PDB file of C-alpha atoms and ligand atoms in Angstrom:
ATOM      1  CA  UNK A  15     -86.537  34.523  13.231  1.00  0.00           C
ATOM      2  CA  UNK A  16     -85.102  37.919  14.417  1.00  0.00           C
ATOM      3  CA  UNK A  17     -83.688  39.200  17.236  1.00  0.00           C
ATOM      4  CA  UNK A  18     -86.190  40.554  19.660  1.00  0.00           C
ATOM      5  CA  UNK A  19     -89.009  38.326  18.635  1.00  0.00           C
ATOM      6  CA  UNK A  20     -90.739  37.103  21.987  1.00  0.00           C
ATOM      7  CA  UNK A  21     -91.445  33.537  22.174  1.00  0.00           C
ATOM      8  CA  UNK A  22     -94.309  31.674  24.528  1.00  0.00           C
ATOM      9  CA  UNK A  23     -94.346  27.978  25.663  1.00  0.00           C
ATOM     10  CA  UNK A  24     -97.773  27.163  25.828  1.00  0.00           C
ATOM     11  CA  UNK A  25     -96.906  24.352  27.765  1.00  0.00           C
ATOM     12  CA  UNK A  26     -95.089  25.606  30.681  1.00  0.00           C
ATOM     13  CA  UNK A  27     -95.847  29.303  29.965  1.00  0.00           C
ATOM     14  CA  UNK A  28     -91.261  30.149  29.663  1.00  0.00           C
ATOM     15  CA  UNK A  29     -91.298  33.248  27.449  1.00  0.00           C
ATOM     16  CA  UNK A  30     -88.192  33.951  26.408  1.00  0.00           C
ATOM     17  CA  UNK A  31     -86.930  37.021  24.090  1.00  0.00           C
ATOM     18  CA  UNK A  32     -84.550  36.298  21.305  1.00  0.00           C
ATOM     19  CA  UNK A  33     -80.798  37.597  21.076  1.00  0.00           C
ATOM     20  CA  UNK A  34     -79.399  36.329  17.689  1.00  0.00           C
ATOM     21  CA  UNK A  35     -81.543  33.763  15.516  1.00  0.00           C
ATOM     22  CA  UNK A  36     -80.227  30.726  14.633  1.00  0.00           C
ATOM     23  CA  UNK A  37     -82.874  27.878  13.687  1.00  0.00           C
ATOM     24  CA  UNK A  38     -85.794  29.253  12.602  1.00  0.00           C
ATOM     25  CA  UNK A  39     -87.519  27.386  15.694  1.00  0.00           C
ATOM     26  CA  UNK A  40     -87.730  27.481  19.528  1.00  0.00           C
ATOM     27  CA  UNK A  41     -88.621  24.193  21.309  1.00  0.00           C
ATOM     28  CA  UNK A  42     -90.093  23.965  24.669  1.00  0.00           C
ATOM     29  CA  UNK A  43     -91.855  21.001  26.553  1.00  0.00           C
ATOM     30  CA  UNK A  44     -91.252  19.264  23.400  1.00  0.00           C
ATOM     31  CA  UNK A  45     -93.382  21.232  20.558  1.00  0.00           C
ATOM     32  CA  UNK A  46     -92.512  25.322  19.178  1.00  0.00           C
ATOM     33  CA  UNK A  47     -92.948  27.871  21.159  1.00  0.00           C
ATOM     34  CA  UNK A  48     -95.660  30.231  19.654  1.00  0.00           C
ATOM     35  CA  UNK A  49     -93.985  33.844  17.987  1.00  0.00           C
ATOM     36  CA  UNK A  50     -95.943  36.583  20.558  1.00  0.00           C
ATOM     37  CA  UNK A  51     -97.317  39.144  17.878  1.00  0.00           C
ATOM     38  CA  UNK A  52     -97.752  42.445  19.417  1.00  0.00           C
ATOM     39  CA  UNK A  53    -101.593  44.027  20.059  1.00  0.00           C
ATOM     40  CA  UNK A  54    -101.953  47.159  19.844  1.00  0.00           C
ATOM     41  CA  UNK A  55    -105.501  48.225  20.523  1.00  0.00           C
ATOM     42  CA  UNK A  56    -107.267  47.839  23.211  1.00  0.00           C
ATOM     43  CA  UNK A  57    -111.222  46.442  22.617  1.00  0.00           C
ATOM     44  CA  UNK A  58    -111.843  44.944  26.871  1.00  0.00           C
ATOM     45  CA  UNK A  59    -112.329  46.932  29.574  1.00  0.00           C
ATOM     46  CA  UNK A  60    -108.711  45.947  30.882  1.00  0.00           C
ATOM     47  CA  UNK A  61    -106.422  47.969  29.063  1.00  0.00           C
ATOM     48  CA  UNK A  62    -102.746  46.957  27.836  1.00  0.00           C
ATOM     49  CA  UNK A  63    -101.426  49.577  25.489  1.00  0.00           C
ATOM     50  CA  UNK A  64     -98.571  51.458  26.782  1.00  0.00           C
ATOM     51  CA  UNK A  65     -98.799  54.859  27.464  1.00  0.00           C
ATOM     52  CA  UNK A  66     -95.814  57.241  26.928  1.00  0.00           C
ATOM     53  CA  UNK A  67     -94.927  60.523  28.766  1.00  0.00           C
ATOM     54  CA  UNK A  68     -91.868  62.734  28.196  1.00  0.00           C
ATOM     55  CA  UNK A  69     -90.680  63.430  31.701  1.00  0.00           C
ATOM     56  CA  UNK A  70     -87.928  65.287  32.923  1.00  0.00           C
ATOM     57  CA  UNK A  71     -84.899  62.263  32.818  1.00  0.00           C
ATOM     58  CA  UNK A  72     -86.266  60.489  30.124  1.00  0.00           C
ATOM     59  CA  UNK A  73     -89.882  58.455  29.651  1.00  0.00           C
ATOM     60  CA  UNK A  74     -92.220  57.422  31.872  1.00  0.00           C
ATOM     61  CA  UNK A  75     -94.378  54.562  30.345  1.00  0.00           C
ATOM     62  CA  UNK A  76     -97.778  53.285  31.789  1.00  0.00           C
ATOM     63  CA  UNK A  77     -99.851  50.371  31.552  1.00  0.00           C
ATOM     64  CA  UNK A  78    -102.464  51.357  30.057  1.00  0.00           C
ATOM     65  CA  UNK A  79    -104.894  54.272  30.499  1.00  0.00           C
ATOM     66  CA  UNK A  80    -106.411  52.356  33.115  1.00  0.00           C
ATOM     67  CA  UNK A  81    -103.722  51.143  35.363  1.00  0.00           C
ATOM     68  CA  UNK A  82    -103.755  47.173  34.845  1.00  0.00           C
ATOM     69  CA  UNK A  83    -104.213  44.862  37.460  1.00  0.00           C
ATOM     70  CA  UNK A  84    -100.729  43.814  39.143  1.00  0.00           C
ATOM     71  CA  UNK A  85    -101.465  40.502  41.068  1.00  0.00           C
ATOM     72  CA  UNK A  86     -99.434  37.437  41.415  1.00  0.00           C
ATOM     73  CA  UNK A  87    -101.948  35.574  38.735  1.00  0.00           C
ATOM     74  CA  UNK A  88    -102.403  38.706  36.511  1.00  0.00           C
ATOM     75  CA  UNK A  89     -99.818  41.190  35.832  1.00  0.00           C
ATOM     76  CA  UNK A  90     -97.606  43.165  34.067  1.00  0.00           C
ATOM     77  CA  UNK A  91     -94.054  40.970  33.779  1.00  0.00           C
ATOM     78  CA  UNK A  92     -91.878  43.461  31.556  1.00  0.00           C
ATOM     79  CA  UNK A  93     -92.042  46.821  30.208  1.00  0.00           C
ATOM     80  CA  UNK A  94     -89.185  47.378  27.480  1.00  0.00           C
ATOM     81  CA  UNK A  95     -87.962  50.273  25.361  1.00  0.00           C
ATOM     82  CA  UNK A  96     -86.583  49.371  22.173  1.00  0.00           C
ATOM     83  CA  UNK A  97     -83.639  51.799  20.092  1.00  0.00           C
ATOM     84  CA  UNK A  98     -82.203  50.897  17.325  1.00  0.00           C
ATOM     85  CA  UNK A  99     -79.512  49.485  18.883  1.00  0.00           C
ATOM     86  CA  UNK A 100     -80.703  49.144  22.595  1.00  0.00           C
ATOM     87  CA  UNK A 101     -83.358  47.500  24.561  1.00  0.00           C
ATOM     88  CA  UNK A 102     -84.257  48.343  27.851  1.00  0.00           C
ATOM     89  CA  UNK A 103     -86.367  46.682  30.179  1.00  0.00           C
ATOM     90  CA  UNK A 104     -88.319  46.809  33.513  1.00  0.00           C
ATOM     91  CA  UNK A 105     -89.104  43.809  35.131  1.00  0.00           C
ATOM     92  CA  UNK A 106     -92.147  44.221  37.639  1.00  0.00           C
ATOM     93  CA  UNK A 107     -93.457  42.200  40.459  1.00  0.00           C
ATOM     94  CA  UNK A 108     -96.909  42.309  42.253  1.00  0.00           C
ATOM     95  CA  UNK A 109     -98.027  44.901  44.310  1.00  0.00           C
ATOM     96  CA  UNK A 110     -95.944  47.307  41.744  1.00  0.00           C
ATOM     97  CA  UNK A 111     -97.631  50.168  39.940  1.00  0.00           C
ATOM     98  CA  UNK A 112     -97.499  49.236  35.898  1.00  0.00           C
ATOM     99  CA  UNK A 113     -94.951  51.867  35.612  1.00  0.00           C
ATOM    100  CA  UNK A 114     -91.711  52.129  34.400  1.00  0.00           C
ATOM    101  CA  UNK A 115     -89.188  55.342  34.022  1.00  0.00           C
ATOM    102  CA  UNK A 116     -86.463  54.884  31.049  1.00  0.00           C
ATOM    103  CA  UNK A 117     -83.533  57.317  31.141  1.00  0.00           C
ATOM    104  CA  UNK A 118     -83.474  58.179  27.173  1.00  0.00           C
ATOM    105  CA  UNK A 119     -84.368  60.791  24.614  1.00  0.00           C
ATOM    106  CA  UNK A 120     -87.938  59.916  23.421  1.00  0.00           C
ATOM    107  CA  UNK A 121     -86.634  60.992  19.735  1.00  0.00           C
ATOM    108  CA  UNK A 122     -84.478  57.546  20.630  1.00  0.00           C
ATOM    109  CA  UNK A 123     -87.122  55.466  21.040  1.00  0.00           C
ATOM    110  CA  UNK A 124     -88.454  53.238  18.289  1.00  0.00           C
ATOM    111  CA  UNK A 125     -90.672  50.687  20.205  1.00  0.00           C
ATOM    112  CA  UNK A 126     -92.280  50.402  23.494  1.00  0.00           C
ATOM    113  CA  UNK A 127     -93.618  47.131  24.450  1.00  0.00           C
ATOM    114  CA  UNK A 128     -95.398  45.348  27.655  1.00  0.00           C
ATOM    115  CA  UNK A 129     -96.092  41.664  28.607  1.00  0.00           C
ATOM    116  CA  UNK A 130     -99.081  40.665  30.612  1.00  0.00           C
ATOM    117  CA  UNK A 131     -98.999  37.118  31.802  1.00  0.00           C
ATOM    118  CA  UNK A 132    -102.722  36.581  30.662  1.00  0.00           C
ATOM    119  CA  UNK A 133    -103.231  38.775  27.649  1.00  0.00           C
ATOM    120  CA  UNK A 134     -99.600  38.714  26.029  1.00  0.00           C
ATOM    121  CA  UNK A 135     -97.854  41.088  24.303  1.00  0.00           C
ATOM    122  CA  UNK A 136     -98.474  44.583  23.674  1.00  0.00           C
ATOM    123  CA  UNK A 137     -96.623  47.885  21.929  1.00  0.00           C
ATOM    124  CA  UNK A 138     -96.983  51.118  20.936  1.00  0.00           C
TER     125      UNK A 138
HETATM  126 FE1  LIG B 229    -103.884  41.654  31.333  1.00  0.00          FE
END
């Protein structure tokens, strides 16, 4: 396991983001949680990827080029910027746009990632 890795239970749905590894397994509910592996293309008609913009203080990241759905049962949960030695993250709530402004370089930025509470995890 490494740090960062993003963990489900697909039991009681806790995700849960990893700050130093230490067994190489998370338990929840009483079996492993399931390792999120990032998407990155979009094949539905709901789209996930995140969409970066260079804007005057920083980034401004969107979900996706159609602006996903942001209900209490579907919805974006987290946007996060990932550095080499930072990681940033919005948390969102419905009735929010799927938007998030970062206050960084985009040279600094190595990742940028999204959770949607149906479809999982995305990056760019
Ligand atoms: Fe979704």
């Amino acid at each position: 396991m490494q740090i960062r890795e993003i963990f489900k239970c697909n039991v009681c749905g806790n995700v849960v983001e990893l700050l130093q590894a230490g067994a190489p397994a998370l338990v929840c509910c009483g079996q492993d949680m399931e390792k999120l592996e990032a998407q990155t293309e979009d094949a539905a008609n709901e789209k996930h990827v995140p969409i970066v913009k260079e804007v005057n203080s920083g980034i401004e990241v969107t979900v996706g080029s159609t602006l996903h759905p942001m209900e209490e049962d579907h919805l974006i949960r987290f946007i996060e910027v990932l550095t080499e030695d930072k990681v940033l993250r919005t948390e969102l709530e419905a009735g929010q746009k799927p938007i998030a402004k970062f206050n960084i370089d985009k040279s600094e930025v190595v990742e940028v990632r999204e959770f949607c509470n149906v479809h999982g995890l995305w990056k760019v």
